[in-house]
Amino acid sequence: MEGLKRAILKRGKIYPNNLLKVDSFINHQIDPELMQEIGKEFAHYFEKYQPTKVVTIESSGIAPALMAALSLQVPLVFAKKTLPSTLMKDDVYSADVFSFTKNVVSKVVISQSLLDKEERILIIDDFLANGEAVLGLKKIIEQAGASVCGVGILIEKSFQSGRGKLEEAGLDVYSLARVQSIENGEVTFLA
Amino acid sequence: MEGLKRAILKRGKIYPNNLLKVDSFINHQIDPELMQEIGKEFAHYFEKYQPTKVVTIESSGIAPALMAALSLQVPLVFAKKTLPSTLMKDDVYSADVFSFTKNVVSKVVISQSLLDKEERILIIDDFLANGEAVLGLKKIIEQAGASVCGVGILIEKSFQSGRGKLEEAGLDVYSLARVQSIENGEVTFLA
């Protein structure tokens, strides 16, 4: 998606260790109009699967997932990183997600009351690197007897293993910006 | 706002200790169309102050705040509960927020790069009970030399001290649903 790529080049910042920082328009400050465009683009691509729900993980996935859900006219569920005080351990589906950035395993949970059998779930997330978050959500969704009909990503680090793993798991992955490399302070996209 | 009140009566659940649970349409599963209506309502009420930015706290504030920001055509910033790996302690404004529900003090932070002097900030949050979260955000915003032009709340627990404290601090508080009491499994709204 050209609008997102332009925003990355113009507003993204490269930090030491070739870390791409997008916190002025995606994951700390959010550009609502860009998110609306992103939501429409995901809806346009994934409507062929007639998703019944959008699922993401808090917090940075919520904005693009909400806009996709609005365009698709379906509810959004966001997985939580801590067990809400109103839920017991037995009330949730959960999965462990390993974060390479932070080098920790964390649990993500979704209330069992919010996922039904036979649902077709569209997963949305801001970054795809090693695919761990999406695979964790997939595990949760399958615990409910539902299935994943697609995965929408804002920024894919195509030089990491995530896309390969998700495709191996049979998932249709649509990334709006596929980053081929981040080197010497410059981002290059796959054609 | 009638749409939100109807949703609370129809889809909210009352738990022991008169805890109102709205996780099927506000803070775990989200109803995108209701959030869009809510965003428009906040924009309609607060546009008189010409806010330059909307600020909320992750995670449940993000959806309504995003929709308000979209309607107002301004950016949204969400305060984080943990220091992002790309930010140092000196790069952020921070405040301690006491949670009565969890009986803990937690820190919330916003990158200094995302708040400017002279900005007029609209704060949005899902619940107002004791007002601690909003007062924490106000502190952060004032550290930046900016000011709070209004506070938009989805559900106000009018039987708690939050509104009083915020009004004392000179804030214009607009709550879409003002809950007078939760008793014997029933929610009553202020007229």
Coordinates of C-alpha atoms in Angstrom, one line a residue:
Chain A
M1 CA 0.0 0.0 0.0
E2 CA 1.6 3.2 -1.2
G3 CA 0.3 5.4 1.5
L4 CA 1.8 3.3 4.3
K5 CA 5.2 2.9 2.4
R6 CA 5.4 6.7 2.0
A7 CA 4.6 7.2 5.7
I8 CA 7.4 4.7 6.7
L9 CA 9.9 6.5 4.5
K10 CA 8.9 9.9 5.6
R11 CA 8.0 9.4 9.3
G12 CA 9.7 6.2 10.3
K13 CA 13.0 6.4 12.2
I14 CA 15.9 3.9 12.1
Y15 CA 17.6 3.2 15.4
P16 CA 20.8 1.3 16.2
N17 CA 20.6 -2.4 15.4
N18 CA 18.5 -1.4 12.4
L19 CA 15.4 -1.1 14.5
L20 CA 12.5 0.6 12.6
K21 CA 10.5 2.9 14.8
V22 CA 7.0 4.0 13.7
D23 CA 5.8 5.5 16.9
S24 CA 4.8 8.8 15.4
F25 CA 2.0 7.3 13.3
I26 CA 1.4 3.6 14.2
N27 CA 2.2 2.4 17.7
H28 CA 2.3 5.3 20.1
Q29 CA 0.9 8.2 18.2
I30 CA -1.7 7.0 15.6
D31 CA -2.7 8.6 12.3
P32 CA -6.4 8.0 12.2
E33 CA -6.8 8.7 8.5
L34 CA -4.0 6.4 7.5
M35 CA -5.6 3.7 9.8
Q36 CA -8.9 4.1 8.0
E37 CA -7.2 3.6 4.6
I38 CA -5.4 0.6 6.0
G39 CA -8.7 -0.9 7.3
K40 CA -10.4 -0.4 3.9
E41 CA -7.5 -2.1 2.1
F42 CA -7.6 -5.1 4.4
A43 CA -11.4 -5.3 4.0
H44 CA -11.0 -5.1 0.3
Y45 CA -8.5 -7.9 0.2
F46 CA -10.1 -10.3 2.7
E47 CA -13.8 -9.8 2.0
K48 CA -13.6 -12.9 -0.3
Y49 CA -13.3 -15.1 2.8
Q50 CA -16.3 -13.4 4.5
P51 CA -14.6 -13.2 7.9
T52 CA -17.0 -13.3 10.9
K53 CA -14.6 -11.5 13.3
V54 CA -11.3 -9.7 13.4
V55 CA -8.8 -10.7 16.1
T56 CA -5.6 -8.8 17.2
I57 CA -3.3 -8.5 20.3
E58 CA -3.3 -5.4 22.5
S59 CA -2.2 -2.7 22.1
S60 CA -0.7 -1.6 18.7
G61 CA -2.9 -4.0 16.7
I62 CA -6.1 -2.4 18.0
A63 CA -6.3 0.7 15.7
P64 CA -5.8 -1.1 12.3
A65 CA -7.9 -4.0 13.4
L66 CA -10.7 -1.7 14.5
M67 CA -10.7 0.0 11.1
A68 CA -10.7 -3.3 9.3
A69 CA -13.6 -4.6 11.4
L70 CA -15.5 -1.4 10.8
S71 CA -15.1 -1.8 7.0
L72 CA -16.0 -5.5 7.1
Q73 CA -18.9 -4.8 9.5
V74 CA -17.9 -7.5 12.0
P75 CA -16.8 -7.3 15.7
L76 CA -13.2 -7.0 16.8
V77 CA -11.7 -9.0 19.6
F78 CA -8.3 -8.1 21.1
A79 CA -6.3 -10.7 22.9
K80 CA -5.1 -9.6 26.3
K81 CA -1.6 -9.9 27.7
T82 CA -2.9 -10.1 31.3
L83 CA -5.8 -12.1 32.7
P84 CA -8.6 -9.5 33.2
S85 CA -9.9 -9.3 36.8
T86 CA -13.4 -10.4 35.7
L87 CA -12.1 -13.7 34.1
M88 CA -10.9 -16.9 35.7
K89 CA -8.2 -19.1 34.2
D90 CA -10.8 -21.6 33.1
D91 CA -12.8 -18.9 31.2
V92 CA -10.1 -18.2 28.6
Y93 CA -8.3 -19.8 25.7
S94 CA -4.6 -19.0 26.0
A95 CA -1.3 -19.4 24.2
D96 CA 2.4 -18.7 25.0
V97 CA 4.0 -16.2 22.7
F98 CA 7.8 -15.8 22.5
S99 CA 9.1 -12.3 21.9
F100 CA 12.5 -12.3 20.2
T101 CA 12.8 -8.5 20.8
K102 CA 12.3 -8.9 24.6
N103 CA 13.5 -12.5 24.9
V104 CA 10.6 -13.5 27.1
V105 CA 7.6 -15.8 26.8
S106 CA 4.3 -14.1 27.6
K107 CA 0.8 -15.5 27.7
V108 CA -2.1 -14.1 25.6
V109 CA -5.7 -14.8 26.4
I110 CA -9.1 -14.5 24.9
S111 CA -12.4 -15.1 26.8
Q112 CA -14.0 -18.3 25.7
S113 CA -17.3 -16.4 25.4
L114 CA -16.0 -14.4 22.5
L115 CA -15.0 -17.1 20.0
D116 CA -17.5 -19.5 18.5
K117 CA -17.1 -22.7 16.6
E118 CA -17.3 -22.3 12.8
E119 CA -16.1 -18.7 12.9
R120 CA -13.8 -17.4 10.2
I121 CA -11.3 -15.2 11.8
L122 CA -9.2 -12.5 10.2
I123 CA -6.0 -11.8 12.2
I124 CA -4.5 -8.3 12.0
D125 CA -1.2 -7.1 13.5
D126 CA 1.1 -4.2 13.1
F127 CA 4.4 -6.1 12.6
L128 CA 5.3 -9.5 11.3
A129 CA 8.9 -10.6 12.2
N130 CA 9.1 -14.2 13.5
G131 CA 5.4 -14.9 13.3
E132 CA 5.2 -15.9 17.0
A133 CA 2.3 -13.6 17.8
V134 CA 0.1 -14.7 14.9
L135 CA 0.8 -18.4 15.6
G136 CA -0.2 -17.9 19.2
L137 CA -3.5 -16.3 18.1
K138 CA -4.0 -19.2 15.6
K139 CA -3.6 -21.7 18.5
I140 CA -6.2 -19.8 20.5
I141 CA -8.6 -19.6 17.6
E142 CA -8.3 -23.3 16.9
Q143 CA -8.9 -24.1 20.6
A144 CA -12.3 -22.5 20.1
G145 CA -13.0 -24.7 17.1
A146 CA -12.8 -21.7 14.8
S147 CA -10.4 -21.1 11.9
V148 CA -8.1 -18.4 10.6
C149 CA -9.2 -17.2 7.1
G150 CA -6.3 -14.7 6.7
V151 CA -3.6 -12.6 8.2
G152 CA -3.3 -8.9 7.6
I153 CA 0.0 -7.2 8.5
L154 CA 1.0 -3.5 8.3
I155 CA 4.8 -4.0 8.2
E156 CA 6.4 -7.3 7.3
K157 CA 10.1 -7.7 7.9
S158 CA 10.6 -10.0 4.9
F159 CA 14.2 -10.7 5.9
Q160 CA 12.9 -12.6 9.0
S161 CA 11.2 -16.0 9.2
G162 CA 7.6 -15.0 9.9
R163 CA 6.0 -15.1 6.5
G164 CA 7.6 -18.5 5.7
K165 CA 6.3 -20.0 8.9
L166 CA 2.7 -18.7 8.4
E167 CA 2.6 -19.8 4.8
E168 CA 3.8 -23.3 5.9
A169 CA 0.8 -23.2 8.3
G170 CA -1.4 -22.7 5.3
L171 CA -2.3 -19.0 6.0
D172 CA -3.0 -16.3 3.4
V173 CA -0.7 -13.5 4.5
Y174 CA -1.3 -10.0 3.1
S175 CA 1.3 -7.4 4.2
L176 CA 0.8 -3.7 3.2
A177 CA 4.5 -2.9 3.3
R178 CA 7.2 -5.7 2.9
V179 CA 10.5 -4.5 4.1
Q180 CA 13.4 -6.3 2.3
S181 CA 16.1 -4.7 4.3
I182 CA 17.0 -2.0 6.8
E183 CA 20.6 -1.0 6.3
N184 CA 22.7 2.1 7.0
G185 CA 19.6 3.9 8.1
E186 CA 17.6 3.1 5.0
V187 CA 14.5 1.0 4.4
T188 CA 14.1 -0.9 1.1
F189 CA 10.8 -2.5 0.2
L190 CA 10.2 -5.6 -1.8
A191 CA 8.9 -4.6 -5.2
Chain B
M1 CA -25.9 8.8 24.4
E2 CA -28.9 6.5 24.0
G3 CA -27.0 3.9 21.8
L4 CA -24.4 3.3 24.5
K5 CA -27.0 3.2 27.3
R6 CA -29.0 0.6 25.4
A7 CA -25.9 -1.5 24.8
I8 CA -25.0 -1.4 28.5
L9 CA -28.5 -2.5 29.5
K10 CA -28.7 -5.2 26.8
R11 CA -25.1 -6.5 26.6
G12 CA -23.5 -5.5 29.9
K13 CA -23.2 -8.0 32.7
I14 CA -23.3 -7.5 36.4
Y15 CA -20.8 -9.5 38.5
P16 CA -20.5 -10.0 42.2
N17 CA -19.6 -6.7 44.1
N18 CA -21.7 -4.9 41.5
L19 CA -19.0 -5.0 38.9
L20 CA -20.3 -3.9 35.5
K21 CA -18.7 -6.0 32.7
V22 CA -18.8 -4.6 29.2
D23 CA -16.3 -6.9 27.6
S24 CA -18.6 -8.1 24.8
F25 CA -18.7 -4.6 23.1
I26 CA -16.2 -2.2 24.7
N27 CA -13.1 -3.6 26.4
H28 CA -12.3 -7.1 25.0
Q29 CA -14.7 -7.5 22.1
I30 CA -15.4 -4.2 20.4
D31 CA -18.4 -3.1 18.4
P32 CA -16.9 -1.0 15.7
E33 CA -20.1 0.8 14.6
L34 CA -20.9 1.7 18.2
M35 CA -17.4 3.1 18.6
Q36 CA -17.8 5.1 15.4
E37 CA -21.0 6.7 16.8
I38 CA -19.3 7.4 20.1
G39 CA -16.4 9.0 18.3
K40 CA -18.8 11.3 16.4
E41 CA -20.6 12.2 19.6
F42 CA -17.3 13.2 21.3
A43 CA -16.2 15.2 18.2
H44 CA -19.6 17.0 18.1
Y45 CA -19.4 18.0 21.8
F46 CA -15.7 18.9 22.0
E47 CA -15.1 20.6 18.6
K48 CA -15.8 23.9 20.2
Y49 CA -12.4 23.7 21.9
Q50 CA -10.6 22.9 18.7
P51 CA -8.5 20.1 20.2
T52 CA -5.2 19.5 18.5
K53 CA -4.8 15.9 19.7
V54 CA -6.6 13.1 21.5
V55 CA -4.9 11.3 24.3
T56 CA -5.9 8.0 26.0
I57 CA -4.3 5.1 27.9
E58 CA -3.8 1.6 26.4
S59 CA -5.7 -0.6 25.8
S60 CA -9.4 -0.1 26.2
G61 CA -9.3 3.6 25.6
I62 CA -7.8 3.2 22.1
A63 CA -10.9 2.3 20.1
P64 CA -13.2 5.2 21.2
A65 CA -10.2 7.6 21.2
L66 CA -9.3 6.6 17.6
M67 CA -12.8 7.2 16.4
A68 CA -13.0 10.6 18.1
A69 CA -9.6 11.5 16.6
L70 CA -10.8 10.4 13.2
S71 CA -13.9 12.6 13.5
L72 CA -11.9 15.6 14.7
Q73 CA -9.2 15.0 12.1
V74 CA -6.4 15.1 14.7
P75 CA -3.8 12.5 15.8
L76 CA -4.3 10.1 18.7
V77 CA -1.6 9.4 21.3
F78 CA -2.0 6.5 23.7
A79 CA 0.0 6.5 26.9
K80 CA 1.8 3.3 27.6
K81 CA 1.9 1.3 30.8
T82 CA 5.4 0.0 30.1
L83 CA 8.4 1.9 28.8
P84 CA 8.8 1.0 25.1
S85 CA 12.2 -0.6 24.3
T86 CA 12.9 2.2 21.9
L87 CA 12.6 4.9 24.6
M88 CA 14.8 5.8 27.5
K89 CA 13.5 7.1 30.9
D90 CA 14.6 10.6 30.0
D91 CA 12.7 10.6 26.7
V92 CA 9.2 10.4 28.3
Y93 CA 6.8 12.3 30.5
S94 CA 5.4 10.0 33.2
A95 CA 2.9 9.9 36.0
D96 CA 1.9 7.4 38.7
V97 CA -1.7 6.2 38.5
F98 CA -3.3 4.4 41.4
S99 CA -5.8 1.7 40.5
F100 CA -8.5 1.2 43.2
T101 CA -9.6 -2.0 41.4
K102 CA -6.2 -3.6 41.5
N103 CA -4.8 -1.7 44.5
V104 CA -1.5 -1.0 42.8
V105 CA 0.3 2.1 41.6
S106 CA 1.4 1.9 38.0
K107 CA 3.4 4.3 35.8
V108 CA 2.1 5.6 32.5
V109 CA 4.4 7.2 30.0
I110 CA 4.2 9.3 26.8
S111 CA 7.2 10.1 24.6
Q112 CA 8.2 13.7 24.9
S113 CA 8.4 13.9 21.1
L114 CA 4.6 13.4 20.9
L115 CA 3.4 16.4 23.0
D116 CA 4.0 20.0 22.1
K117 CA 3.6 23.2 24.1
E118 CA 0.4 25.0 23.4
E119 CA -1.4 21.9 22.4
R120 CA -5.1 21.5 23.4
I121 CA -5.6 17.9 24.4
L122 CA -8.9 16.0 24.5
I123 CA -8.6 13.0 27.0
I124 CA -10.8 10.0 26.2
D125 CA -11.2 6.9 28.4
D126 CA -13.7 4.1 28.7
F127 CA -14.5 4.3 32.5
L128 CA -14.4 7.1 35.0
A129 CA -14.5 5.9 38.6
N130 CA -12.0 7.6 40.9
G131 CA -10.5 9.8 38.2
E132 CA -6.9 8.7 38.8
A133 CA -6.2 7.7 35.2
V134 CA -7.4 11.1 33.9
L135 CA -5.5 13.0 36.5
G136 CA -2.3 11.1 35.7
L137 CA -2.7 12.0 32.0
K138 CA -3.4 15.6 32.9
K139 CA -0.1 15.6 34.8
I140 CA 1.8 14.3 31.8
I141 CA 0.1 16.7 29.4
E142 CA 1.0 19.7 31.7
Q143 CA 4.6 18.5 32.0
A144 CA 4.7 19.1 28.2
G145 CA 3.4 22.6 28.6
A146 CA 0.2 21.6 26.9
S147 CA -3.3 21.8 28.4
V148 CA -6.4 19.6 28.7
C149 CA -9.4 21.1 26.9
G150 CA -11.9 18.3 27.8
V151 CA -12.5 14.8 29.1
G152 CA -14.7 12.3 27.2
I153 CA -15.8 9.2 29.1
L154 CA -17.9 6.3 27.9
I155 CA -19.2 5.1 31.3
E156 CA -19.1 7.2 34.4
K157 CA -19.7 5.7 37.7
S158 CA -21.4 8.7 39.1
F159 CA -21.6 7.2 42.6
Q160 CA -17.8 7.4 42.8
S161 CA -15.6 10.5 43.3
G162 CA -14.1 10.8 39.8
R163 CA -16.3 13.5 38.3
G164 CA -16.1 15.7 41.4
K165 CA -12.3 15.5 41.4
L166 CA -12.0 16.4 37.7
E167 CA -14.5 19.3 37.9
E168 CA -12.5 20.6 40.9
A169 CA -9.5 20.5 38.6
G170 CA -11.4 22.8 36.2
L171 CA -12.1 20.1 33.5
D172 CA -15.1 19.9 31.3
V173 CA -16.2 16.2 31.6
Y174 CA -18.6 14.8 29.1
S175 CA -19.8 11.2 29.9
L176 CA -22.0 9.3 27.5
A177 CA -23.5 7.1 30.1
R178 CA -23.7 8.2 33.7
V179 CA -24.4 5.3 36.0
Q180 CA -26.2 6.3 39.2
S181 CA -26.2 2.9 40.8
I182 CA -25.6 -0.8 40.2
E183 CA -27.7 -2.7 42.6
N184 CA -29.2 -6.2 42.7
G185 CA -27.9 -6.9 39.2
E186 CA -29.4 -3.7 37.8
V187 CA -27.9 -0.6 36.3
T188 CA -29.7 2.7 36.8
F189 CA -28.6 5.8 34.8
L190 CA -28.8 9.5 36.0
A191 CA -31.6 11.1 34.0

